[in-house]
Short mmCIF file of C-alpha atoms in Angstrom, two decimals:
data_model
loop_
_atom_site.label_atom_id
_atom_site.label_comp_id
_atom_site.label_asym_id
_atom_site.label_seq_id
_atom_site.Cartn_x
_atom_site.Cartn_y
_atom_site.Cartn_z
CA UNK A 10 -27.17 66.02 44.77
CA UNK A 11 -28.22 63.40 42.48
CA UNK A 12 -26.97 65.80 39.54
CA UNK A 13 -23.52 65.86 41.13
CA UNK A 14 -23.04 62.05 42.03
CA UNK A 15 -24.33 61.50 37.61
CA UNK A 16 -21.62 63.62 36.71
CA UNK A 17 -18.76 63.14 39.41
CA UNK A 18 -19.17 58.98 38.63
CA UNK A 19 -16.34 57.28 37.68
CA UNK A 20 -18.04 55.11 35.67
CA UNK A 21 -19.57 56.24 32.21
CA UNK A 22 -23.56 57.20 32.99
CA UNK A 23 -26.56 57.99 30.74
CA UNK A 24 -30.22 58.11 29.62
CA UNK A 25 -31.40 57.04 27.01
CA UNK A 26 -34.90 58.25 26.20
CA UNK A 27 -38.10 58.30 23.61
CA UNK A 28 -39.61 60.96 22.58
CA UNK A 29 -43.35 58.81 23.41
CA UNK A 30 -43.70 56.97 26.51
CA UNK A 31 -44.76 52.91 24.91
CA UNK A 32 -46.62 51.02 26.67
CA UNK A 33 -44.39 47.97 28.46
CA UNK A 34 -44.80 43.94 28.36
CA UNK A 35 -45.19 42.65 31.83
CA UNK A 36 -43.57 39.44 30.47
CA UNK A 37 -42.44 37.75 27.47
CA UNK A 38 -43.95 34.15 28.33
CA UNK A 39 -47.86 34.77 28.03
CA UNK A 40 -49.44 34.36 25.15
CA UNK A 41 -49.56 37.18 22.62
CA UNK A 42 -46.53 39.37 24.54
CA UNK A 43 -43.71 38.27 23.27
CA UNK A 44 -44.14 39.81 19.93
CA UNK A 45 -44.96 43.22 21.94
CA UNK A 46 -41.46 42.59 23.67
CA UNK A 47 -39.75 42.56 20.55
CA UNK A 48 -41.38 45.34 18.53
CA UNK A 49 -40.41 47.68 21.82
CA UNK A 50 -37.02 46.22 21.69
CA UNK A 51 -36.57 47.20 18.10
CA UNK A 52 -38.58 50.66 18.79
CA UNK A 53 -35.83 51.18 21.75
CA UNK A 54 -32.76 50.34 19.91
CA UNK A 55 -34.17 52.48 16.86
CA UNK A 56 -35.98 55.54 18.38
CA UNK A 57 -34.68 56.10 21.77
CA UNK A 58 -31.82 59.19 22.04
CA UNK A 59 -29.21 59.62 24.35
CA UNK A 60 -30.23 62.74 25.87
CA UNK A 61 -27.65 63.02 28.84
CA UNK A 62 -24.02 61.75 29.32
CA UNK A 63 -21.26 62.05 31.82
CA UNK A 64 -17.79 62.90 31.26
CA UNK A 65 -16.91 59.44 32.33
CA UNK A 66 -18.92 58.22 29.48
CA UNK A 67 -16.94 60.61 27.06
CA UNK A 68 -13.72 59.67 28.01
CA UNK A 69 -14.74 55.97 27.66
CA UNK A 70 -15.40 56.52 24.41
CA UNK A 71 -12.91 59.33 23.62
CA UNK A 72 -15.14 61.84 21.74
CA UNK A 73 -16.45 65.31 23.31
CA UNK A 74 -19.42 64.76 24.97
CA UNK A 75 -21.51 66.44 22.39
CA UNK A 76 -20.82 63.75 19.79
CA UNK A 77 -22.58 61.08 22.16
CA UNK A 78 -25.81 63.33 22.55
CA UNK A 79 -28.45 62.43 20.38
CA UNK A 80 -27.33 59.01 19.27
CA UNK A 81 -29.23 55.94 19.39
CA UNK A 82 -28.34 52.74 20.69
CA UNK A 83 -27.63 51.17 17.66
CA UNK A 84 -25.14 54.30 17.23
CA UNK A 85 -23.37 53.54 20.45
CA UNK A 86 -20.98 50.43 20.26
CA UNK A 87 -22.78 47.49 22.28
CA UNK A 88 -26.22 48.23 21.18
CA UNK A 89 -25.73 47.26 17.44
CA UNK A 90 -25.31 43.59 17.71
CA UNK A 91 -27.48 40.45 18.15
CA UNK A 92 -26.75 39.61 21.62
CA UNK A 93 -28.02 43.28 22.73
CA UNK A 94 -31.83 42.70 21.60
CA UNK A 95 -31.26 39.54 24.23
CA UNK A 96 -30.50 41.96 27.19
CA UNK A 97 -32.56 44.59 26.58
CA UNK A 98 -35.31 41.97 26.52
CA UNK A 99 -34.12 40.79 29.66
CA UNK A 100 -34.18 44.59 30.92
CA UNK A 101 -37.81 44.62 29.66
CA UNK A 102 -39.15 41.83 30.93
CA UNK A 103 -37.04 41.88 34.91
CA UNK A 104 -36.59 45.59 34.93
CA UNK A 105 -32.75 45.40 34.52
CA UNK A 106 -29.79 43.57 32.98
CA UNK A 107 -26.16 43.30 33.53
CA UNK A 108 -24.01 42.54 30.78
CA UNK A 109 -20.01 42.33 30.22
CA UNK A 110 -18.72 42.43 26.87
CA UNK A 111 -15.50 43.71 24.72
CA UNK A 112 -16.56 46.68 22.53
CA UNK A 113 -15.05 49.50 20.72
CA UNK A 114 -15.81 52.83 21.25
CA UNK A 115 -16.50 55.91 19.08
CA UNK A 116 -13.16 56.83 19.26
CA UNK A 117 -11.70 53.64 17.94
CA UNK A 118 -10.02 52.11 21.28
CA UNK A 119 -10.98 48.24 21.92
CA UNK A 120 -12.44 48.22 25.95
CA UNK A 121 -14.24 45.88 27.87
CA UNK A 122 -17.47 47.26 29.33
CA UNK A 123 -19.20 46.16 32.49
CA UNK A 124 -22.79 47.47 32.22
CA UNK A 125 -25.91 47.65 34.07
CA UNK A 126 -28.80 48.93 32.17
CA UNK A 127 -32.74 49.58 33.87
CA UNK A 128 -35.84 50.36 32.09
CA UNK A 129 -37.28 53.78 32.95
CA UNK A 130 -41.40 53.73 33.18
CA UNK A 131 -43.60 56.68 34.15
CA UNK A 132 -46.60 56.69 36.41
CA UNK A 133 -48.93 54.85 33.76
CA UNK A 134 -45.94 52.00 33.83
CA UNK A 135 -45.57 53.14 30.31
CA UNK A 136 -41.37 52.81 28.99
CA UNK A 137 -39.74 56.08 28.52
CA UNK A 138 -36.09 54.53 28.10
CA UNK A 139 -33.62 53.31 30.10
CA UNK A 140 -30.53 54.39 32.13
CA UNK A 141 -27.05 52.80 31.60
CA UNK A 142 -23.96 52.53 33.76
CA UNK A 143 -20.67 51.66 32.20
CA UNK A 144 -17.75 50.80 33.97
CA UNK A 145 -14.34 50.22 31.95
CA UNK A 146 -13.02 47.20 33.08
CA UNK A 147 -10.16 47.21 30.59
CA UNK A 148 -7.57 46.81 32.43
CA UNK A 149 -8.71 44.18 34.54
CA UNK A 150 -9.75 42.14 31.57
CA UNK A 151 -6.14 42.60 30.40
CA UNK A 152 -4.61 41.49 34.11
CA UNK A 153 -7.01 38.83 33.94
CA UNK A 154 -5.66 37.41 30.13
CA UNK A 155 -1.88 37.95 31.00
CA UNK A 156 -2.48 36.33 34.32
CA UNK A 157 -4.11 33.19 32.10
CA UNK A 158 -1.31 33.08 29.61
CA UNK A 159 1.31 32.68 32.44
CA UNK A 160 -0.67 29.89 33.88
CA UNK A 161 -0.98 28.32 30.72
CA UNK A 162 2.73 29.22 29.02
CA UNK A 163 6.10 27.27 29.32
CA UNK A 164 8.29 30.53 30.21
CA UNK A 165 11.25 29.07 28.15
CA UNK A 166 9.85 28.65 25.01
CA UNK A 167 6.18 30.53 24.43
CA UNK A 168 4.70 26.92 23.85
CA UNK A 169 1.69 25.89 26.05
CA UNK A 170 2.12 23.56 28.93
CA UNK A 171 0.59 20.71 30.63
CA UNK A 172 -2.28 22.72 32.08
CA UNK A 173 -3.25 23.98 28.72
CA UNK A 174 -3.26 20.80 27.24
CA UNK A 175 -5.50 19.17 29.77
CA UNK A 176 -7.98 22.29 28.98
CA UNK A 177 -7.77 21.75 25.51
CA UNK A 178 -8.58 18.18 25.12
CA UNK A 179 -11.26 18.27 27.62
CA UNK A 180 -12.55 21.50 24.99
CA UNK A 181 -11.42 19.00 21.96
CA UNK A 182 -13.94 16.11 23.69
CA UNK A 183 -16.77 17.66 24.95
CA UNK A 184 -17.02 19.61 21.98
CA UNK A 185 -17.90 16.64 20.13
CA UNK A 186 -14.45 16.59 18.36
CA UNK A 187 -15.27 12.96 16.13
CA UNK A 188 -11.63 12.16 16.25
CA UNK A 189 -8.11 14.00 17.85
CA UNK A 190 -4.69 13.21 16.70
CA UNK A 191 -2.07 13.68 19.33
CA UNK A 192 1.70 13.44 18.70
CA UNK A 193 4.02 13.04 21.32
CA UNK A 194 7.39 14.64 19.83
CA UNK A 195 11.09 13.79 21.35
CA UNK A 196 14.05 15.55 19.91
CA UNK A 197 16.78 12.83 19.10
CA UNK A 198 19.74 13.73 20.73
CA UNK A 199 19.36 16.97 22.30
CA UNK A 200 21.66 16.25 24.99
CA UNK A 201 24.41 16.61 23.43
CA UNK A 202 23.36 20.32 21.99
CA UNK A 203 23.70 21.31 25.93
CA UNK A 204 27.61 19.26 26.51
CA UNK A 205 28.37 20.77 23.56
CA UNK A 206 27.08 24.16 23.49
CA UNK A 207 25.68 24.70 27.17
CA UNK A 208 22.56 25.56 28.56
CA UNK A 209 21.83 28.39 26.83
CA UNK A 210 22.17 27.39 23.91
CA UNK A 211 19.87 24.25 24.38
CA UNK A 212 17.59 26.55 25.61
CA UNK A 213 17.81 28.47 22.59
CA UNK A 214 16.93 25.65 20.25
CA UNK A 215 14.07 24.96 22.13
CA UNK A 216 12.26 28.32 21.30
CA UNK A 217 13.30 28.14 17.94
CA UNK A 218 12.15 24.70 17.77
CA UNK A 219 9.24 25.82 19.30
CA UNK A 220 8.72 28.45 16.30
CA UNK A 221 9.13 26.16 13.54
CA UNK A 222 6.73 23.77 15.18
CA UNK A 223 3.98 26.21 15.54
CA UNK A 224 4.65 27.18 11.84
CA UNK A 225 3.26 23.82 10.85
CA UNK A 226 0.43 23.88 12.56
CA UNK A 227 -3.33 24.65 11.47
CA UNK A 228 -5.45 27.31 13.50
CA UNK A 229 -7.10 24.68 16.07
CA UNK A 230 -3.83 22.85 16.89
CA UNK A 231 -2.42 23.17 20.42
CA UNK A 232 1.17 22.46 20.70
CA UNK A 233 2.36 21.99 24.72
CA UNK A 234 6.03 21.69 26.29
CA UNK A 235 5.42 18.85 28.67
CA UNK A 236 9.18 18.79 30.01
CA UNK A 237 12.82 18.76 28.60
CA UNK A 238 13.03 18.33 24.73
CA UNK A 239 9.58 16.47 24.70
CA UNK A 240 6.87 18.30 23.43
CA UNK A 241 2.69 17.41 22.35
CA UNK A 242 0.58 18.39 19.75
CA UNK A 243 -3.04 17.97 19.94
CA UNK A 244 -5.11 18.15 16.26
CA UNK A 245 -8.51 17.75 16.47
CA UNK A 246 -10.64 17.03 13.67
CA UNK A 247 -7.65 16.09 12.16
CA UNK A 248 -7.74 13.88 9.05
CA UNK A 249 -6.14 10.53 7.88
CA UNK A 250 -4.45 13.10 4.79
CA UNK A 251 -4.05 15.53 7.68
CA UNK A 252 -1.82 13.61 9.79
CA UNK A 253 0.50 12.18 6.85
CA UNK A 254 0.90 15.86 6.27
CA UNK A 255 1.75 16.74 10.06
CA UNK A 256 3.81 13.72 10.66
CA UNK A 257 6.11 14.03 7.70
CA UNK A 258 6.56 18.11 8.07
CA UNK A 259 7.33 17.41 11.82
CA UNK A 260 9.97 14.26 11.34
CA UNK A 261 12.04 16.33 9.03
CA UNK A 262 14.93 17.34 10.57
CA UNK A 263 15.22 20.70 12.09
CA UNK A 264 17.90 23.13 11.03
CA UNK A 265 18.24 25.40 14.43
CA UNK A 266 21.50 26.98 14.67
CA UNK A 267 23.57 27.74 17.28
CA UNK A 268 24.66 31.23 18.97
CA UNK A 269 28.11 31.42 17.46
CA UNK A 270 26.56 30.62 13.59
CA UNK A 271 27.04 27.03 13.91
CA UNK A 272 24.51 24.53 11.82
CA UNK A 273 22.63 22.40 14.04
CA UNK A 274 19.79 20.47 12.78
CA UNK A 275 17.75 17.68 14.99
CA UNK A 276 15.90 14.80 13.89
CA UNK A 277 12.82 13.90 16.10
CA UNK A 278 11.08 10.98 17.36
CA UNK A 279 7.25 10.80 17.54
CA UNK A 280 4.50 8.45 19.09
CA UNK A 281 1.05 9.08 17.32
CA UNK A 282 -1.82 8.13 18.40
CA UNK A 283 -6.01 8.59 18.32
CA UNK A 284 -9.19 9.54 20.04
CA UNK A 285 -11.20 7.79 20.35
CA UNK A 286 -10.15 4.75 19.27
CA UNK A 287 -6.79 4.81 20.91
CA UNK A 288 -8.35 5.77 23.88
CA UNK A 289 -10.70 8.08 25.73
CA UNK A 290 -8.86 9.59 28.69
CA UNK A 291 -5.97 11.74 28.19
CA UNK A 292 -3.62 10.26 30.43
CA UNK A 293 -4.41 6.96 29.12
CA UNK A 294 -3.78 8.71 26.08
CA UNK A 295 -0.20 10.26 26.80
CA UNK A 296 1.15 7.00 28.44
CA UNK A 297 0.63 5.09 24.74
CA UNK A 298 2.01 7.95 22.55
CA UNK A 299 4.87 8.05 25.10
CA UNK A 300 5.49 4.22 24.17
CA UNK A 301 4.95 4.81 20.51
CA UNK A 302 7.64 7.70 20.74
CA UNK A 303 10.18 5.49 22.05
CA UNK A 304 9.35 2.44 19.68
CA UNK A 305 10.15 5.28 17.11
CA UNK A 306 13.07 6.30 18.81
CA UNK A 307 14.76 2.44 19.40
CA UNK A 308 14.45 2.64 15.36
CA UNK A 309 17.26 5.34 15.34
CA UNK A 310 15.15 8.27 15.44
CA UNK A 311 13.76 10.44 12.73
CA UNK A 312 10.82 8.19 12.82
CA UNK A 313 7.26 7.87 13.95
CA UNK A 314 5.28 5.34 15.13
CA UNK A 315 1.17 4.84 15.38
CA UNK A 316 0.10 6.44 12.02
CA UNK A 317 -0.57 3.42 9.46
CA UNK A 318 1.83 4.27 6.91
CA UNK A 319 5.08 4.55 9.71
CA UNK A 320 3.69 2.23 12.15
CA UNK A 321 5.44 -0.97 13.66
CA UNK A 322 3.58 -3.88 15.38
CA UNK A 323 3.05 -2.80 19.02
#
């Protein structure tokens, strides 16, 4: 029976195994263990062989099954990084460990693994190996990331939106970002784009907008759609040479287009302005670039205002 339910498991099942029984830590906190914890750790990953697989296991990894037999852990993907000595500590020292990580099998394909994994011990209490049970949670994973992005994605354009941007300052601050740069970014005179061309062609500038913007940006940047033709770019770390940069490459006018091959190219207006010293809280925060924006924009646009070398008296 127990043969059947191994190899009728929908999830991905095996032993690994040594060759000699070694003689198992009871902890890793006493005195003079923890050094016997890690030499069976590194005996484990090294010198235990798989010596039985499922055909759940094979398919995870898309290989026949004989390819898996024999291996190592440090053979199998999951085993051969740093993290792994943590867990199969933990397994040592509690008996079992749970673990969920992204991997990539033997056959190449990127999965996400959930996996429980318990030491095996004969009647002395002596470690033989351990069993592992893999379940491919790949496509949950997935759900769970496209289900994310929608929460966190203006529809219209691809940019981020205001929940993002809340998520990413709060990352930004308690990550002991020193100092965040946030424009607040108004196109000047969108409207008319939409009375002249319609809706879907104001639409259509947007996400191109949006494409150009993102162009400009560095890795750690998060750009954000907070409504209309008004959009936020948070730059942490950011420096004074930095946002000269930023500023100037995101006042220049934008050359969009229109559907029907028309030239269309929009100036914009922005409000800059700085954590911490500006302020602390991000609302606080948006309220003053939002000012600064429209200081810029009462100066005719294609301005900005906040940064020392574009900034008016406020």
């Amino acid at each position: 029976m127990l043969d059947e339910l191994f190899e009728q498991s929908p999830d991905g099942c095996f032993f690994m195994l040594l060759d000699v029984p070694a003689a198992q830590p009871r902890s890793a906190h006493p005195p003079g263990t923890r050094a016997d914890v890690e030499a069976l750790v590194e005996h484990l990953l090294h010198h235990a062989r798989l010596t039985r697989a499922n055909a759940a296991l094979a398919r995870q990894h898309g290989v026949p099954r004989a390819r898996l037999l024999g291996r190592s852990p440090v053979d199998l993907p999951g085993f051969a990084v740093p993290n792994a000595r943590t867990h199969l500590r933990r397994m040592l020292v509690e008996g079992s460990t749970h673990v969920v990580h992204a991997v990539r099998s033997l056959g190449g394909r990127e999965l996400w693994i959930d996996g429980h994994y318990r030491v095996l011990v004969d009647e002395a209490g002596n470690v033989v190996g351990f069993l592992g049970i893999q379940r491919d949670i790949t496509h949950v994973r997935r759900l769970q990331d496209e289900l994310e992005a929608q929460a966190t994605t203006d529809p219209l354009t691809g940019a981020g939106n205001r929940r993002l941007l809340e998520e990413r300052f709060a990352e930004y601050a308690a990550g002991g970002a020193r100092r965040i740069t946030l424009l607040y970014i108004d196109l000047d005179g969108f409207k008319r784009v939409n009375d002249r061309a319609g809706h879907g062609a104001g639409d259509l500038a947007l996400a191109r907008y949006v494409r150009r913007l993102r162009a400009m940006l560095r890795a750690d940047d998060t750009m954000v759609r907070i409504g209309g033709d008004e959009f936020v770019v948070l730059a942490p770390h950011a420096s004074h040479e930095d946002d000269d940069a930023l500023i100037r490459r995101v006042s220049a006018p934008a050359d969009l287009g229109l559907p029907r091959g028309e030239p269309l190219a929009l100036s914009c207006s922005v409000g800059v302005v700085h954590f911490p010293s500006d302020g602390t809280e991000l609302a606080g925060l948006l309220e003053l670039a939002d000012r600064r924006m429209y200081l810029a924009k009462a100066r005719g646009g294609a301005a900005a205002e906040g940064h020392d070398p574009l900034m008016l008296s406020t």
